[in-house]
Coordinates of C-alpha atoms in Angstrom, one line a residue:
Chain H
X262 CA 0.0 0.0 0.0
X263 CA 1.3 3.1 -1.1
X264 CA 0.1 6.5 0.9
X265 CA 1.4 9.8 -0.9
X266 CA 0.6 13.2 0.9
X267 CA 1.1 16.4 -1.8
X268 CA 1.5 20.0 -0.1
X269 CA -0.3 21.6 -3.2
X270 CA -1.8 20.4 -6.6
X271 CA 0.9 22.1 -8.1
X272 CA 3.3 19.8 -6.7
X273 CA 1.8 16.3 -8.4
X274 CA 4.7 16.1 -10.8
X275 CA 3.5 12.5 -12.1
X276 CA 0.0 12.2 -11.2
X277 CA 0.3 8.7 -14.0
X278 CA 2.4 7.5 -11.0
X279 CA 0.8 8.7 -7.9
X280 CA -3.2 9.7 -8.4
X281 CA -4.3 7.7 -11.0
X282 CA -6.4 4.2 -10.0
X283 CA -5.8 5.2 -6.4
X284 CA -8.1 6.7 -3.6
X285 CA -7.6 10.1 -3.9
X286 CA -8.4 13.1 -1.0
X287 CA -8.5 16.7 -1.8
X288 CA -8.2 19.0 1.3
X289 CA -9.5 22.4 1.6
X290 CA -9.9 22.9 5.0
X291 CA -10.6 26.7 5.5
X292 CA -13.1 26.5 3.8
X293 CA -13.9 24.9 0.3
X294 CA -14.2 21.3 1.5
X295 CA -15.6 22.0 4.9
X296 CA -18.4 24.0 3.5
X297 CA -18.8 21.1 0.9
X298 CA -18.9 18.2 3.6
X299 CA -21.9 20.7 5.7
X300 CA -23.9 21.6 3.4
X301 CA -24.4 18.0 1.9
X302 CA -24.5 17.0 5.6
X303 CA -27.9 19.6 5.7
X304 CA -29.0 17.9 2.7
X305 CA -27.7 19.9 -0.6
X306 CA -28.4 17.4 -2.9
X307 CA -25.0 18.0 -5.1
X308 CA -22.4 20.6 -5.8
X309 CA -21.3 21.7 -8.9
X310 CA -17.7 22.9 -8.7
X311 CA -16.6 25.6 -11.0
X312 CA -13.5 27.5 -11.4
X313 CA -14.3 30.9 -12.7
X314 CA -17.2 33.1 -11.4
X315 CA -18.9 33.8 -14.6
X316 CA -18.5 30.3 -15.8
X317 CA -20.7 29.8 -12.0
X318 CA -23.4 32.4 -13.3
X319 CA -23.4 30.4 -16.5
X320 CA -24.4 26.7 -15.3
X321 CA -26.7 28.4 -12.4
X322 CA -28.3 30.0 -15.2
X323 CA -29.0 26.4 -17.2
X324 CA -30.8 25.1 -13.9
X325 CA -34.3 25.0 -13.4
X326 CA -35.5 28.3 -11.7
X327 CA -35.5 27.9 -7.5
X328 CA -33.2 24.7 -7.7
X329 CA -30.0 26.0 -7.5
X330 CA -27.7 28.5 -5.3
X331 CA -25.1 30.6 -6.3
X332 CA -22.3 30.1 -3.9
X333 CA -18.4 31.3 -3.7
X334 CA -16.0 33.8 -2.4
X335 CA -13.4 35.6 -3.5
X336 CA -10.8 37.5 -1.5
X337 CA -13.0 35.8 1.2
X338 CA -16.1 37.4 0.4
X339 CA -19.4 36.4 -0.7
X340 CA -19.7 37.2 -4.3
X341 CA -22.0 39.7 -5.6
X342 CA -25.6 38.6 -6.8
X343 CA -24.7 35.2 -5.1
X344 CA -26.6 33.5 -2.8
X345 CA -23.6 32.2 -0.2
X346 CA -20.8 33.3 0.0
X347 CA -17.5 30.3 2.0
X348 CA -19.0 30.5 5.3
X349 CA -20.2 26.8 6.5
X350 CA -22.0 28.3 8.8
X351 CA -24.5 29.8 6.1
X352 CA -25.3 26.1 5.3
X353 CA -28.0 25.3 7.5
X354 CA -30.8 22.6 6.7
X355 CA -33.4 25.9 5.7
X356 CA -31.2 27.3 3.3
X357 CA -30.0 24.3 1.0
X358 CA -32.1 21.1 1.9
X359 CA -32.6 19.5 -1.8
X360 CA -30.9 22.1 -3.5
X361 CA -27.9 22.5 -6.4
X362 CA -25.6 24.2 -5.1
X363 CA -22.8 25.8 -7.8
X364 CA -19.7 26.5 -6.2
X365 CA -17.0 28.8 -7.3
X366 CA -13.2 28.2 -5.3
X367 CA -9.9 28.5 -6.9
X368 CA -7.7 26.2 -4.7
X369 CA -10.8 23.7 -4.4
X370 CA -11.4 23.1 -8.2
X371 CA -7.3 23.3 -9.0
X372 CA -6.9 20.1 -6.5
X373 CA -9.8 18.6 -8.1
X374 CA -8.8 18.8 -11.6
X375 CA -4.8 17.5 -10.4
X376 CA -6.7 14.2 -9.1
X377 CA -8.7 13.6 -12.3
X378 CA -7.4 9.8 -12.9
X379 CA -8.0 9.0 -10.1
X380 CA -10.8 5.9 -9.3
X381 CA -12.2 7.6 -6.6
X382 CA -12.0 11.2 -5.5
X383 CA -13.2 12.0 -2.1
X384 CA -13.7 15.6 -0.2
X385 CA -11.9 15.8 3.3
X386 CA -11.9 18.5 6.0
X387 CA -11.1 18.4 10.0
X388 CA -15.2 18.1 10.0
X389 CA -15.1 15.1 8.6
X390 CA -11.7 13.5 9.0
X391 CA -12.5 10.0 10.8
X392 CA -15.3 9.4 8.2
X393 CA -13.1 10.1 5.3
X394 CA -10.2 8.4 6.7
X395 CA -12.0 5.4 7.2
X396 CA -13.0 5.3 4.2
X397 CA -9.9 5.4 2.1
X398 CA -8.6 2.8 4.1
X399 CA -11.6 0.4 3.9
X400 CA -10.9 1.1 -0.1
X401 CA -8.3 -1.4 -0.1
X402 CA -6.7 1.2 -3.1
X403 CA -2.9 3.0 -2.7
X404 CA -4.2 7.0 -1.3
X405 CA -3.3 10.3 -2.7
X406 CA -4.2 13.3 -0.3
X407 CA -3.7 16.3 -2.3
X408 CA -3.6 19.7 -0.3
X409 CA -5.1 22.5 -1.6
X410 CA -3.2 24.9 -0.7
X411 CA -3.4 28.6 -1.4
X412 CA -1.9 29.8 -4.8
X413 CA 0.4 27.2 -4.7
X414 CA 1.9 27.9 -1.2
X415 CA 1.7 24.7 1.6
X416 CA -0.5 25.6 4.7
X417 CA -0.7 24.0 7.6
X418 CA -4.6 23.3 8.1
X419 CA -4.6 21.1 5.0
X420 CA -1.4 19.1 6.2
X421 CA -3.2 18.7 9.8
X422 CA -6.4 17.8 8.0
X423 CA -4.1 15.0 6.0
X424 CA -2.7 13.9 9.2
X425 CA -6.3 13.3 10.9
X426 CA -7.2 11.5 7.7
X427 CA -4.5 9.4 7.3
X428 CA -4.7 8.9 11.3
X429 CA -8.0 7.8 11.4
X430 CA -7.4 5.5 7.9
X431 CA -5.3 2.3 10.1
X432 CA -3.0 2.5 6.9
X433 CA -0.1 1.2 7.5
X434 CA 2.8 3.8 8.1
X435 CA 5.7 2.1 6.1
X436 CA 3.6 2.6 3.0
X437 CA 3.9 6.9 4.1
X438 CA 6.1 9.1 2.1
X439 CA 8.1 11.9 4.1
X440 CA 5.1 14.4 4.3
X441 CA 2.5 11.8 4.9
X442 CA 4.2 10.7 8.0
X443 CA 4.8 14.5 9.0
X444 CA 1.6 15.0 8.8
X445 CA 0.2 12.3 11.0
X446 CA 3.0 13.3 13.4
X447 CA 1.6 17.3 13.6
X448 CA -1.6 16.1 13.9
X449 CA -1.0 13.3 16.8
X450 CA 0.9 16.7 18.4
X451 CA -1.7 19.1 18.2
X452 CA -4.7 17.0 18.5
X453 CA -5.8 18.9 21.4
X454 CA -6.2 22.2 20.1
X455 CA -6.3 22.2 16.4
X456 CA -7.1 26.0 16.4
X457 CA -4.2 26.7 18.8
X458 CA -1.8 25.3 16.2
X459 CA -2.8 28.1 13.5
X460 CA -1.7 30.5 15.4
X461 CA 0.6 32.7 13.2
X462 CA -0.8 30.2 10.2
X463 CA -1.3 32.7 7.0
X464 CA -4.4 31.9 6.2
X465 CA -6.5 31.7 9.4
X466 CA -5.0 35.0 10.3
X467 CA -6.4 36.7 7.4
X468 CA -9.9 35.4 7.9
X469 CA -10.0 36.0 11.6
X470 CA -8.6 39.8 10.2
X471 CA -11.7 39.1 7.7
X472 CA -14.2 39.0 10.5
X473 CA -14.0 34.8 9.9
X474 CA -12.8 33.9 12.8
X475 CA -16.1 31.4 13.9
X476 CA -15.2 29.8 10.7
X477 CA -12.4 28.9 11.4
X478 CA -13.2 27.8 14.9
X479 CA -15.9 25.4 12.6
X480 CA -13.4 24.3 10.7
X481 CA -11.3 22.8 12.9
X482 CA -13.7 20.9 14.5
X483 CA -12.8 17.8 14.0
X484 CA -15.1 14.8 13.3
X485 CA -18.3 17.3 13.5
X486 CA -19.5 15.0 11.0
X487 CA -19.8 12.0 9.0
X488 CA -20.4 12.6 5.3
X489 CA -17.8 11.5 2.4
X490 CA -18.6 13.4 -0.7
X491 CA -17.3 12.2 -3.2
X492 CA -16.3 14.0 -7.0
X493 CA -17.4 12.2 -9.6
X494 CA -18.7 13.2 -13.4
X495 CA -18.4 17.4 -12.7
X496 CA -20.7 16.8 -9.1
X497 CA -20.1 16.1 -6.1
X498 CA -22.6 14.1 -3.9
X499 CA -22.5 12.0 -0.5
X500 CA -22.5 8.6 -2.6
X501 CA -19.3 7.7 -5.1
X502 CA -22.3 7.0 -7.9
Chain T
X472 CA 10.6 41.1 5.5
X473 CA 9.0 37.7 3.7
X474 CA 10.1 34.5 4.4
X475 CA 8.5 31.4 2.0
X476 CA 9.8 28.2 2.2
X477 CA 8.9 26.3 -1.0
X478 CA 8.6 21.9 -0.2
X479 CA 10.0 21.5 -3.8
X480 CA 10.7 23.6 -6.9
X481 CA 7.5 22.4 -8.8
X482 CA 5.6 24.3 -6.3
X483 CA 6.9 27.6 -6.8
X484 CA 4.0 28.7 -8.8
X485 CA 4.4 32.9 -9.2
X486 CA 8.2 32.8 -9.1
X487 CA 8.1 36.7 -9.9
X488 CA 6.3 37.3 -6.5
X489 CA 8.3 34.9 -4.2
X490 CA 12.5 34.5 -5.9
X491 CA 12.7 37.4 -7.9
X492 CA 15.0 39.9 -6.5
X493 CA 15.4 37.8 -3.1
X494 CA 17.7 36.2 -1.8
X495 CA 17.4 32.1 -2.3
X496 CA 18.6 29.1 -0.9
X497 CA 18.6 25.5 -2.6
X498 CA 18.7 23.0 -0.3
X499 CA 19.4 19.3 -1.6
X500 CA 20.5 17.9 1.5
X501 CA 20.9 14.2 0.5
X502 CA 23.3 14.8 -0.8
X503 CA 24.0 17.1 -4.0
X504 CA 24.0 20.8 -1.9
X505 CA 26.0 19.1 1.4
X506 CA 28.4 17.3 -1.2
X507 CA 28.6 21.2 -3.1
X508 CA 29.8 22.5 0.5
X509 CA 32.0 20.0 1.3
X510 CA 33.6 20.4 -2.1
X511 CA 34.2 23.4 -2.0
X512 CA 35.1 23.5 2.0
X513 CA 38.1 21.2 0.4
X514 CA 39.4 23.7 -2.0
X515 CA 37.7 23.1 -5.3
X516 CA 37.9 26.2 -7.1
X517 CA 34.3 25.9 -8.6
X518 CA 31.7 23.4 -9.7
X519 CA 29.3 23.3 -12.7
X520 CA 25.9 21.9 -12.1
X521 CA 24.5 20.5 -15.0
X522 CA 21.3 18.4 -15.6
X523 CA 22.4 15.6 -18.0
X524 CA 24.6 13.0 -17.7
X525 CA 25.6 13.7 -21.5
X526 CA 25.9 17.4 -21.1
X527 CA 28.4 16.8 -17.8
X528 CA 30.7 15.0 -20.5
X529 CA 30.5 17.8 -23.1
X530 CA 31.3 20.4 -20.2
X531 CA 34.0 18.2 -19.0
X532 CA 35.4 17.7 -22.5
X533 CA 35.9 21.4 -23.5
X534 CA 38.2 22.1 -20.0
X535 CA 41.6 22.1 -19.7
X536 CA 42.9 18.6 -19.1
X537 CA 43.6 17.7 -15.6
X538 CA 41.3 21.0 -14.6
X539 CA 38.0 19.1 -13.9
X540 CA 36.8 16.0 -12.3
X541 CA 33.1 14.4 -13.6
X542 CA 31.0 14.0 -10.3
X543 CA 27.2 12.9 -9.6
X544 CA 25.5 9.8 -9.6
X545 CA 22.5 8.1 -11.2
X546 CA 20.3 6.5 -8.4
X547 CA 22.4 6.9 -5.8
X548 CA 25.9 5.9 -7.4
X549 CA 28.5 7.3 -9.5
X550 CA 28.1 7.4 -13.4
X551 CA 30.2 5.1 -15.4
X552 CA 33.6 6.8 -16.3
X553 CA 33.0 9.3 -14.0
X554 CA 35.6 10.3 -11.4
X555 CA 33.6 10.9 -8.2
X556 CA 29.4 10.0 -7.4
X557 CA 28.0 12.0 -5.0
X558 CA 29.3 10.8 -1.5
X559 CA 30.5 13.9 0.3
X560 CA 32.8 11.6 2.0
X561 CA 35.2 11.4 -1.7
X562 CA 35.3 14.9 -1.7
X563 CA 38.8 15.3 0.1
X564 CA 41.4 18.1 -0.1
X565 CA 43.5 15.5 -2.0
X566 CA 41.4 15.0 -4.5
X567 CA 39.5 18.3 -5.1
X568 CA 41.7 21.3 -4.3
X569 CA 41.9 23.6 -7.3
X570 CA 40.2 21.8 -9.6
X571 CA 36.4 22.6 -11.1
X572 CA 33.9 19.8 -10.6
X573 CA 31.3 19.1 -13.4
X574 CA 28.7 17.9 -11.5
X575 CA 25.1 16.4 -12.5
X576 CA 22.1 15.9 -10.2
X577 CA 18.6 16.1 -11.1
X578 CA 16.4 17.6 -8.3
X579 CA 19.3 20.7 -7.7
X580 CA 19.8 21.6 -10.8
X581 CA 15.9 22.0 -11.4
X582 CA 15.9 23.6 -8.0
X583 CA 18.9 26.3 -9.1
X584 CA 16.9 27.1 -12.2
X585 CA 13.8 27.2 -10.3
X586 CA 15.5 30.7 -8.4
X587 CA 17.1 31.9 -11.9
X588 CA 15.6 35.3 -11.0
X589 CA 17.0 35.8 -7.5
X590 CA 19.3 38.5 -6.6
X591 CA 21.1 35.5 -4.9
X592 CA 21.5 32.0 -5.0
X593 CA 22.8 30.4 -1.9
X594 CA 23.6 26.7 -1.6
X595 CA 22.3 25.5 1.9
X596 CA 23.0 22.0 3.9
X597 CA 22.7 20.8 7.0
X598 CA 26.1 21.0 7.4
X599 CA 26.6 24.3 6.6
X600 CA 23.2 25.7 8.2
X601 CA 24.3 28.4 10.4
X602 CA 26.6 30.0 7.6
X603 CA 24.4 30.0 5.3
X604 CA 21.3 30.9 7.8
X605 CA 23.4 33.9 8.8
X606 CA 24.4 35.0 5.5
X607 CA 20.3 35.6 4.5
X608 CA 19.8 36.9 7.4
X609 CA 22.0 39.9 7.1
X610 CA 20.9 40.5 3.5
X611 CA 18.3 42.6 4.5
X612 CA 16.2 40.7 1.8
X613 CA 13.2 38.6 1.3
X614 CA 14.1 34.9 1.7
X615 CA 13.1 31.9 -0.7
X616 CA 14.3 28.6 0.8
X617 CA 13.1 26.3 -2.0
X618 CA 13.8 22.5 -1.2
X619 CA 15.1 20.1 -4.3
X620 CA 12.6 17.6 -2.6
X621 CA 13.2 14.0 -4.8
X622 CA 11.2 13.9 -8.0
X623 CA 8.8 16.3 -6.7
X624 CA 8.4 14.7 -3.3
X625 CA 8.5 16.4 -0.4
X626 CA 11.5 14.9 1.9
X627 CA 12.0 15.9 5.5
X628 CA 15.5 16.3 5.7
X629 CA 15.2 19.5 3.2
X630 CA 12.3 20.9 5.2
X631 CA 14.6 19.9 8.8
X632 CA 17.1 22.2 6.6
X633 CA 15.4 24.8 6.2
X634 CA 14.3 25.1 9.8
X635 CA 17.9 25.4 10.8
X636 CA 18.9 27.7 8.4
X637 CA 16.1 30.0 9.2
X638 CA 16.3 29.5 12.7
X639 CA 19.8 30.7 12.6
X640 CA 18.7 33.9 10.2
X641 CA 17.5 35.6 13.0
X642 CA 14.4 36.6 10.4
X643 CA 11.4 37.6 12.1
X644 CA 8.8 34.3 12.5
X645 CA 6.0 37.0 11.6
X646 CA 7.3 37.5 8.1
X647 CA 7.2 33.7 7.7
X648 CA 4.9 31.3 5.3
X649 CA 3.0 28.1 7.3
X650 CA 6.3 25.9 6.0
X651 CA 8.7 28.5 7.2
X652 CA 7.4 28.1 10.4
X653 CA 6.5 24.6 10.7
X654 CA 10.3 23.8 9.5
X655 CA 11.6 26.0 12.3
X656 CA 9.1 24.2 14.4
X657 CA 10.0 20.5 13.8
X658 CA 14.2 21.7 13.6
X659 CA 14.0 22.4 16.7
X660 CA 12.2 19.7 18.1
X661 CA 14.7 17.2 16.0
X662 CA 18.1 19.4 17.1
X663 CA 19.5 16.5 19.8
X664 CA 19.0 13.5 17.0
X665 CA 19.3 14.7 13.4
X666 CA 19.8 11.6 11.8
X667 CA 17.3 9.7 13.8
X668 CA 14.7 12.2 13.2
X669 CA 14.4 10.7 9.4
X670 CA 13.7 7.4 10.8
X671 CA 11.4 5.4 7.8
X672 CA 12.1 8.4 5.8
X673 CA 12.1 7.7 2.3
X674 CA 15.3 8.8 0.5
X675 CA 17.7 8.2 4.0
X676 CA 16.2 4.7 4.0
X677 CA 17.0 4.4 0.2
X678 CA 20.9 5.6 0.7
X679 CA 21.3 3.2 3.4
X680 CA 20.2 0.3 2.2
X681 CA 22.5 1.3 -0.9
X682 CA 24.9 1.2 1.3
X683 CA 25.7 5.2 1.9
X684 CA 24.0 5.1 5.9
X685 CA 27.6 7.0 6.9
X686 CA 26.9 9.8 4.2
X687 CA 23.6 9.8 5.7
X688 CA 24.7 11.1 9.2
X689 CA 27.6 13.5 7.3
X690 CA 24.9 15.2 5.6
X691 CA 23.2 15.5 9.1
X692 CA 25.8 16.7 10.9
X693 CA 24.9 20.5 11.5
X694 CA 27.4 23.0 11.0
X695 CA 30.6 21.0 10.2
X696 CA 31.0 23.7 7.6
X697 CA 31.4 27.6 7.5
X698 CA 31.1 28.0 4.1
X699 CA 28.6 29.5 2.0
X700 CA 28.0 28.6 -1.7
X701 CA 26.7 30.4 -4.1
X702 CA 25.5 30.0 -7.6
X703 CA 25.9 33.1 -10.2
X704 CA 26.6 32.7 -14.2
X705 CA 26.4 28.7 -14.4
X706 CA 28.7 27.9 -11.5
X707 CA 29.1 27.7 -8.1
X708 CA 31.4 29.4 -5.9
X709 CA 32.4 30.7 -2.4
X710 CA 32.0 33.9 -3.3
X711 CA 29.0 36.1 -4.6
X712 CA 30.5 37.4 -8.1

């Protein structure tokens, strides 16, 4: 069993070698794939993941009227005319049970697109760490766990996330590369205050200085819950289709 | 003052915003920058670093005779009609004083031409962590420590690097990136056993079990060395140009 961990998409120089036929975990913990993992856990019935904003108002616009939400960020912020903006706290039960939901996130859709070969592609965040974990080692498949990232620079809530994934997985160290093994070890460390160990972390200070600071408190609540989405055919559901 | 620490050279994504005009450190720690320090610690006037096998022959073949030495290996040991491989141990006074070494290794070259645009190049090692830590630290720039990695990999003993090179900058930690930080972090935790810290790591278990476990714990030794290499116009020196 082979168990790669990849500090950004960016740096998958052979994904051939090391995403294709293999279990594959994209990690955007603050916020992409937390806020994926709640609001399917309040009953979104997919997400559509889209690069580009316009290219979001495009494929809302080809959806049946009162079906879909507009959701997104940029520089942090909700997007204007859209209906959410990255705040998993926006995703209550009222506000997207049954719904579409299209989804605009740069470092998100990048990491998705990097695992493209892969046989299965699943969404992990602190929230739902255990469940995902368990899951791609139940798969019985070699794991890629592919950190998001921000504009190609490593940050250490996607590495932590990694290491609670990989923790929770009962894979088998030996088969860990350098930053795999890292990563459970920073985890093991910090385990008992995840938030703590942002501190002076780039990107949780700039949402805190956003005004985000309960998000990120969300975020790294670990095990919150116990969806898997999975990415599969340009949506991403609870079920691997 | 910024302070990014890049997990491999793939990953630098904007180098225009994060290498250009700063100054850079390559660290290739098992073995290629420790065996460049040690070289040149010896006496050896210069080395070229060249990506090819081929193209270290041509280089070789248009010096002086008796100038140059062909050095580098091809997974993990020396080329074929080549004078030295890439054990830092070879590199003695005796063997290297005066002369210029045509050297070829894969992940440092592409990490040298990752930081083409710097305003310097520094060559940093374990074993020359300190010099070279205090060198960017008075250059009242922005630091890039970019990591060679191993085929794109992150490996821990270029991250445990660059935590003791930026640990003896003196750089502020609030002008460092989540890696810069982290590498400080887990250098300091690893100072009192180096070598045992990359226990199960993945390219100090392969040069042992090839047989090089003694350059191994050479290359971890920190601060056998004062010198500080640097890479301007093709070669590598002691001296800045």
């Amino acid at each position: 069993m082979r168990i790669h961990t990849f500090p950004t998409p960016q740096s998958i120089v052979d994904p051939g070698e090391t995403v294709r036929g293999r279990f594959a975990v994209v990690i955007d913990t603050l916020r992409a794939t937390t806020v994926i993992a709640a609001a399917l856990a309040a009953g979104a019935e997919r997400i559509i993941p889209v690069a580009e904003v316009e290219e979001a108002r495009k494929v809302y616009a080809g959806l049946p009227e009162g079906a879909a939400l507009l959701c997104g960020e940029r520089g942090g912020n909700r997007i204007e005319g859209f209906h959410h903006g990255n705040s998993p706290l926006e995703f209550t039960p009222e506000a997207v049970r049954g719904r579409t939901l299209v989804m605009t996130t740069t470092n998100g859709t990048r990491a998705i697109l990097a695992c493209a070969g892969a046989a299965k592609l699943a969404l992990g965040a602190m929230v739902n760490a255990s469940a995902v974990g368990r899951a791609a080692g139940a798969s019985g498949m070699d794991v890629a766990a592919v950190c998001a990232g921000t504009r190609g620079f490593f940050t250490l809530e996607d590495v932590l996330t990694a290491g609670a994934i990989l923790s929770a997985s009962g894979l088998p160290e030996d088969g860990m590369d350098d930053l795999s093994r890292l990563a459970v070890d920073i985890y093991r460390r910090n385990a008992g205050d995840l938030t703590g160990a942002l501190r002076g972390c780039a990107h949780a200070r700039f949402l805190a200085e956003a005004g985000y600071g309960k998000d990120v408190e969300y975020c790294m609540g670990l095990d919150r819950l116990d969806t898997v989405p999975y990415y599969a055919g340009g949506e991403i559901r609870l079920t691997s289709n």
